């Protein structure tokens, strides 16, 4: 019988469903902070995210299913067995993160944080000209699940949707144009909005340089703003 450590907020009915998958599986449900290296030493599989170092020197572990869409921290842990299969939850966050990105974009364009501060302070003041996503050229760098879900939602605002991905090819139906990364700098110069939807890998590290994003850059939540060009980072 193989043991699976399952870490996360699983409801009772979901726990029962997991336990009924196979008589050859023993499921142990624990809170994320309760997982220990010693506990993992008795398991063949883990569902959930633990600090990468806890997966080191665990030769009996066969499979880890992360609840995150990225695995960059685990890839860089040197002492994890090369035979350990690590899978991610890519495809689970597209809708939620895309909605968050739309909310942040509208928040910037409509100066909502400024007006919220005014409201809290009992101030009635005009914070200046706001803008609209209508008619804007939106550059989406990374056309995976999150990038394309964001494109679907921005289509409703009447935007021109342009994608950047590693290789050129057939343009997805969610986009109007698509280019390979060698055209990134050229397309940045044309964009009104830039949405960065990339995984953390060697190929994406320092993909953007100071020249591209340094002009009048300020920080708001997980959102940057270059002059009048909103840049959303996921």
PDB file of C-alpha atoms in Angstrom, residues 36-163:
ATOM      1  CA  UNK A  36       7.618  17.337   8.335  1.00  0.00           C
ATOM      2  CA  UNK A  37      10.545  15.666   6.599  1.00  0.00           C
ATOM      3  CA  UNK A  38      10.076  12.642   8.843  1.00  0.00           C
ATOM      4  CA  UNK A  39       6.433  12.380   7.785  1.00  0.00           C
ATOM      5  CA  UNK A  40       7.460  12.525   4.128  1.00  0.00           C
ATOM      6  CA  UNK A  41       9.970   9.717   4.684  1.00  0.00           C
ATOM      7  CA  UNK A  42       7.066   7.269   4.970  1.00  0.00           C
ATOM      8  CA  UNK A  43       5.206   8.523   1.887  1.00  0.00           C
ATOM      9  CA  UNK A  44       5.426   7.741  -1.803  1.00  0.00           C
ATOM     10  CA  UNK A  45       3.486  10.814  -2.916  1.00  0.00           C
ATOM     11  CA  UNK A  46       2.688  14.334  -1.754  1.00  0.00           C
ATOM     12  CA  UNK A  47      -0.091  16.673  -2.806  1.00  0.00           C
ATOM     13  CA  UNK A  48       0.706  20.201  -1.704  1.00  0.00           C
ATOM     14  CA  UNK A  49       3.553  22.685  -1.443  1.00  0.00           C
ATOM     15  CA  UNK A  50       6.286  22.297   1.144  1.00  0.00           C
ATOM     16  CA  UNK A  51       9.644  24.101   1.380  1.00  0.00           C
ATOM     17  CA  UNK A  52      11.864  22.607  -1.366  1.00  0.00           C
ATOM     18  CA  UNK A  53      14.555  21.476   1.070  1.00  0.00           C
ATOM     19  CA  UNK A  54      12.040  19.059   2.626  1.00  0.00           C
ATOM     20  CA  UNK A  55      11.984  17.064  -0.604  1.00  0.00           C
ATOM     21  CA  UNK A  56      15.741  16.551  -0.513  1.00  0.00           C
ATOM     22  CA  UNK A  57      17.083  13.137   0.449  1.00  0.00           C
ATOM     23  CA  UNK A  58      13.662  11.493   0.160  1.00  0.00           C
ATOM     24  CA  UNK A  59      14.460   8.636  -2.264  1.00  0.00           C
ATOM     25  CA  UNK A  60      11.171   6.806  -1.598  1.00  0.00           C
ATOM     26  CA  UNK A  61       9.114   9.775  -2.839  1.00  0.00           C
ATOM     27  CA  UNK A  62       7.854   9.088  -6.348  1.00  0.00           C
ATOM     28  CA  UNK A  63       5.535  12.002  -7.098  1.00  0.00           C
ATOM     29  CA  UNK A  64       4.794  15.513  -5.849  1.00  0.00           C
ATOM     30  CA  UNK A  65       1.709  17.353  -7.076  1.00  0.00           C
ATOM     31  CA  UNK A  66       2.115  21.068  -6.362  1.00  0.00           C
ATOM     32  CA  UNK A  67      -0.881  23.311  -5.783  1.00  0.00           C
ATOM     33  CA  UNK A  68       0.931  26.208  -7.498  1.00  0.00           C
ATOM     34  CA  UNK A  69       1.185  26.803 -11.236  1.00  0.00           C
ATOM     35  CA  UNK A  70       4.951  27.324 -11.020  1.00  0.00           C
ATOM     36  CA  UNK A  71       7.740  25.023  -9.833  1.00  0.00           C
ATOM     37  CA  UNK A  72      10.788  27.288 -10.131  1.00  0.00           C
ATOM     38  CA  UNK A  73      11.763  27.013  -6.447  1.00  0.00           C
ATOM     39  CA  UNK A  74      11.769  23.227  -6.646  1.00  0.00           C
ATOM     40  CA  UNK A  75      13.760  23.103  -9.872  1.00  0.00           C
ATOM     41  CA  UNK A  76      16.655  24.902  -8.165  1.00  0.00           C
ATOM     42  CA  UNK A  77      16.821  22.578  -5.145  1.00  0.00           C
ATOM     43  CA  UNK A  78      19.960  20.542  -5.871  1.00  0.00           C
ATOM     44  CA  UNK A  79      19.349  17.611  -3.514  1.00  0.00           C
ATOM     45  CA  UNK A  80      15.976  16.548  -4.914  1.00  0.00           C
ATOM     46  CA  UNK A  81      16.164  13.168  -6.628  1.00  0.00           C
ATOM     47  CA  UNK A  82      16.196  13.339 -10.419  1.00  0.00           C
ATOM     48  CA  UNK A  83      13.712  10.449 -10.434  1.00  0.00           C
ATOM     49  CA  UNK A  84      11.116  12.434  -8.466  1.00  0.00           C
ATOM     50  CA  UNK A  85       8.198  13.463 -10.663  1.00  0.00           C
ATOM     51  CA  UNK A  86       6.987  16.994  -9.869  1.00  0.00           C
ATOM     52  CA  UNK A  87       3.782  18.217 -11.483  1.00  0.00           C
ATOM     53  CA  UNK A  88       2.096  21.601 -11.154  1.00  0.00           C
ATOM     54  CA  UNK A  89      -1.427  23.004 -11.100  1.00  0.00           C
ATOM     55  CA  UNK A  90      -0.969  24.869 -14.364  1.00  0.00           C
ATOM     56  CA  UNK A  91      -4.385  25.620 -15.822  1.00  0.00           C
ATOM     57  CA  UNK A  92      -6.073  26.058 -12.446  1.00  0.00           C
ATOM     58  CA  UNK A  93      -5.463  29.772 -11.975  1.00  0.00           C
ATOM     59  CA  UNK A  94      -6.200  31.327 -15.361  1.00  0.00           C
ATOM     60  CA  UNK A  95      -9.644  32.688 -14.560  1.00  0.00           C
ATOM     61  CA  UNK A  96      -8.823  33.953 -11.061  1.00  0.00           C
ATOM     62  CA  UNK A  97      -5.547  35.664 -11.960  1.00  0.00           C
ATOM     63  CA  UNK A  98      -6.994  37.116 -15.168  1.00  0.00           C
ATOM     64  CA  UNK A  99      -9.826  38.688 -13.177  1.00  0.00           C
ATOM     65  CA  UNK A 100      -7.300  40.074 -10.701  1.00  0.00           C
ATOM     66  CA  UNK A 101      -5.326  41.605 -13.583  1.00  0.00           C
ATOM     67  CA  UNK A 102      -8.429  43.279 -15.010  1.00  0.00           C
ATOM     68  CA  UNK A 103      -9.232  44.662 -11.560  1.00  0.00           C
ATOM     69  CA  UNK A 104      -5.709  46.075 -11.166  1.00  0.00           C
ATOM     70  CA  UNK A 105      -5.731  47.598 -14.651  1.00  0.00           C
ATOM     71  CA  UNK A 106      -9.030  49.377 -14.053  1.00  0.00           C
ATOM     72  CA  UNK A 107      -7.791  50.426 -10.632  1.00  0.00           C
ATOM     73  CA  UNK A 108      -4.810  52.185 -12.222  1.00  0.00           C
ATOM     74  CA  UNK A 109      -6.672  53.660 -15.155  1.00  0.00           C
ATOM     75  CA  UNK A 110      -9.475  55.051 -12.997  1.00  0.00           C
ATOM     76  CA  UNK A 111      -7.156  56.113 -10.117  1.00  0.00           C
ATOM     77  CA  UNK A 112      -9.243  54.095  -7.685  1.00  0.00           C
ATOM     78  CA  UNK A 113      -6.566  53.958  -4.924  1.00  0.00           C
ATOM     79  CA  UNK A 114      -6.400  57.761  -4.876  1.00  0.00           C
ATOM     80  CA  UNK A 115     -10.163  58.079  -4.646  1.00  0.00           C
ATOM     81  CA  UNK A 116     -10.331  55.421  -1.926  1.00  0.00           C
ATOM     82  CA  UNK A 117      -7.789  57.416   0.085  1.00  0.00           C
ATOM     83  CA  UNK A 118      -9.851  60.557  -0.444  1.00  0.00           C
ATOM     84  CA  UNK A 119     -12.961  58.716   0.685  1.00  0.00           C
ATOM     85  CA  UNK A 120     -11.251  57.459   3.859  1.00  0.00           C
ATOM     86  CA  UNK A 121     -10.015  60.981   4.630  1.00  0.00           C
ATOM     87  CA  UNK A 122     -13.336  62.653   3.882  1.00  0.00           C
ATOM     88  CA  UNK A 123     -11.838  64.586   0.962  1.00  0.00           C
ATOM     89  CA  UNK A 124     -13.844  65.523  -2.129  1.00  0.00           C
ATOM     90  CA  UNK A 125     -11.206  66.161  -4.797  1.00  0.00           C
ATOM     91  CA  UNK A 126     -10.625  65.628  -8.490  1.00  0.00           C
ATOM     92  CA  UNK A 127      -7.548  63.434  -8.992  1.00  0.00           C
ATOM     93  CA  UNK A 128      -7.131  64.402 -12.623  1.00  0.00           C
ATOM     94  CA  UNK A 129      -7.655  62.766 -15.974  1.00  0.00           C
ATOM     95  CA  UNK A 130      -8.448  59.050 -16.020  1.00  0.00           C
ATOM     96  CA  UNK A 131      -8.248  56.762 -19.019  1.00  0.00           C
ATOM     97  CA  UNK A 132     -10.052  53.748 -20.463  1.00  0.00           C
ATOM     98  CA  UNK A 133      -9.006  50.330 -21.757  1.00  0.00           C
ATOM     99  CA  UNK A 134     -11.225  50.903 -24.807  1.00  0.00           C
ATOM    100  CA  UNK A 135      -9.178  50.953 -27.994  1.00  0.00           C
ATOM    101  CA  UNK A 136      -5.870  50.268 -26.212  1.00  0.00           C
ATOM    102  CA  UNK A 137      -3.179  48.028 -27.655  1.00  0.00           C
ATOM    103  CA  UNK A 138      -2.621  45.336 -25.014  1.00  0.00           C
ATOM    104  CA  UNK A 139       0.620  43.371 -25.197  1.00  0.00           C
ATOM    105  CA  UNK A 140       0.415  40.012 -23.414  1.00  0.00           C
ATOM    106  CA  UNK A 141       3.865  38.539 -22.812  1.00  0.00           C
ATOM    107  CA  UNK A 142       3.270  34.843 -22.246  1.00  0.00           C
ATOM    108  CA  UNK A 143       0.300  33.246 -23.983  1.00  0.00           C
ATOM    109  CA  UNK A 144      -0.404  30.326 -21.668  1.00  0.00           C
ATOM    110  CA  UNK A 145      -3.536  29.754 -19.634  1.00  0.00           C
ATOM    111  CA  UNK A 146      -3.326  33.018 -17.663  1.00  0.00           C
ATOM    112  CA  UNK A 147      -2.367  35.165 -20.649  1.00  0.00           C
ATOM    113  CA  UNK A 148      -5.176  33.877 -22.851  1.00  0.00           C
ATOM    114  CA  UNK A 149      -7.780  34.111 -20.081  1.00  0.00           C
ATOM    115  CA  UNK A 150      -6.738  37.744 -19.615  1.00  0.00           C
ATOM    116  CA  UNK A 151      -7.066  38.292 -23.376  1.00  0.00           C
ATOM    117  CA  UNK A 152     -10.627  36.918 -23.339  1.00  0.00           C
ATOM    118  CA  UNK A 153     -11.647  39.444 -20.713  1.00  0.00           C
ATOM    119  CA  UNK A 154      -9.906  42.383 -22.346  1.00  0.00           C
ATOM    120  CA  UNK A 155     -11.672  41.596 -25.628  1.00  0.00           C
ATOM    121  CA  UNK A 156     -14.895  42.805 -24.006  1.00  0.00           C
ATOM    122  CA  UNK A 157     -13.286  46.241 -23.479  1.00  0.00           C
ATOM    123  CA  UNK A 158     -12.637  46.692 -27.199  1.00  0.00           C
ATOM    124  CA  UNK A 159      -8.852  46.277 -27.051  1.00  0.00           C
ATOM    125  CA  UNK A 160      -6.308  45.312 -29.689  1.00  0.00           C
ATOM    126  CA  UNK A 161      -4.739  42.110 -28.331  1.00  0.00           C
ATOM    127  CA  UNK A 162      -1.150  41.207 -29.169  1.00  0.00           C
ATOM    128  CA  UNK A 163       0.745  38.209 -27.805  1.00  0.00           C
TER     129      UNK A 163
END
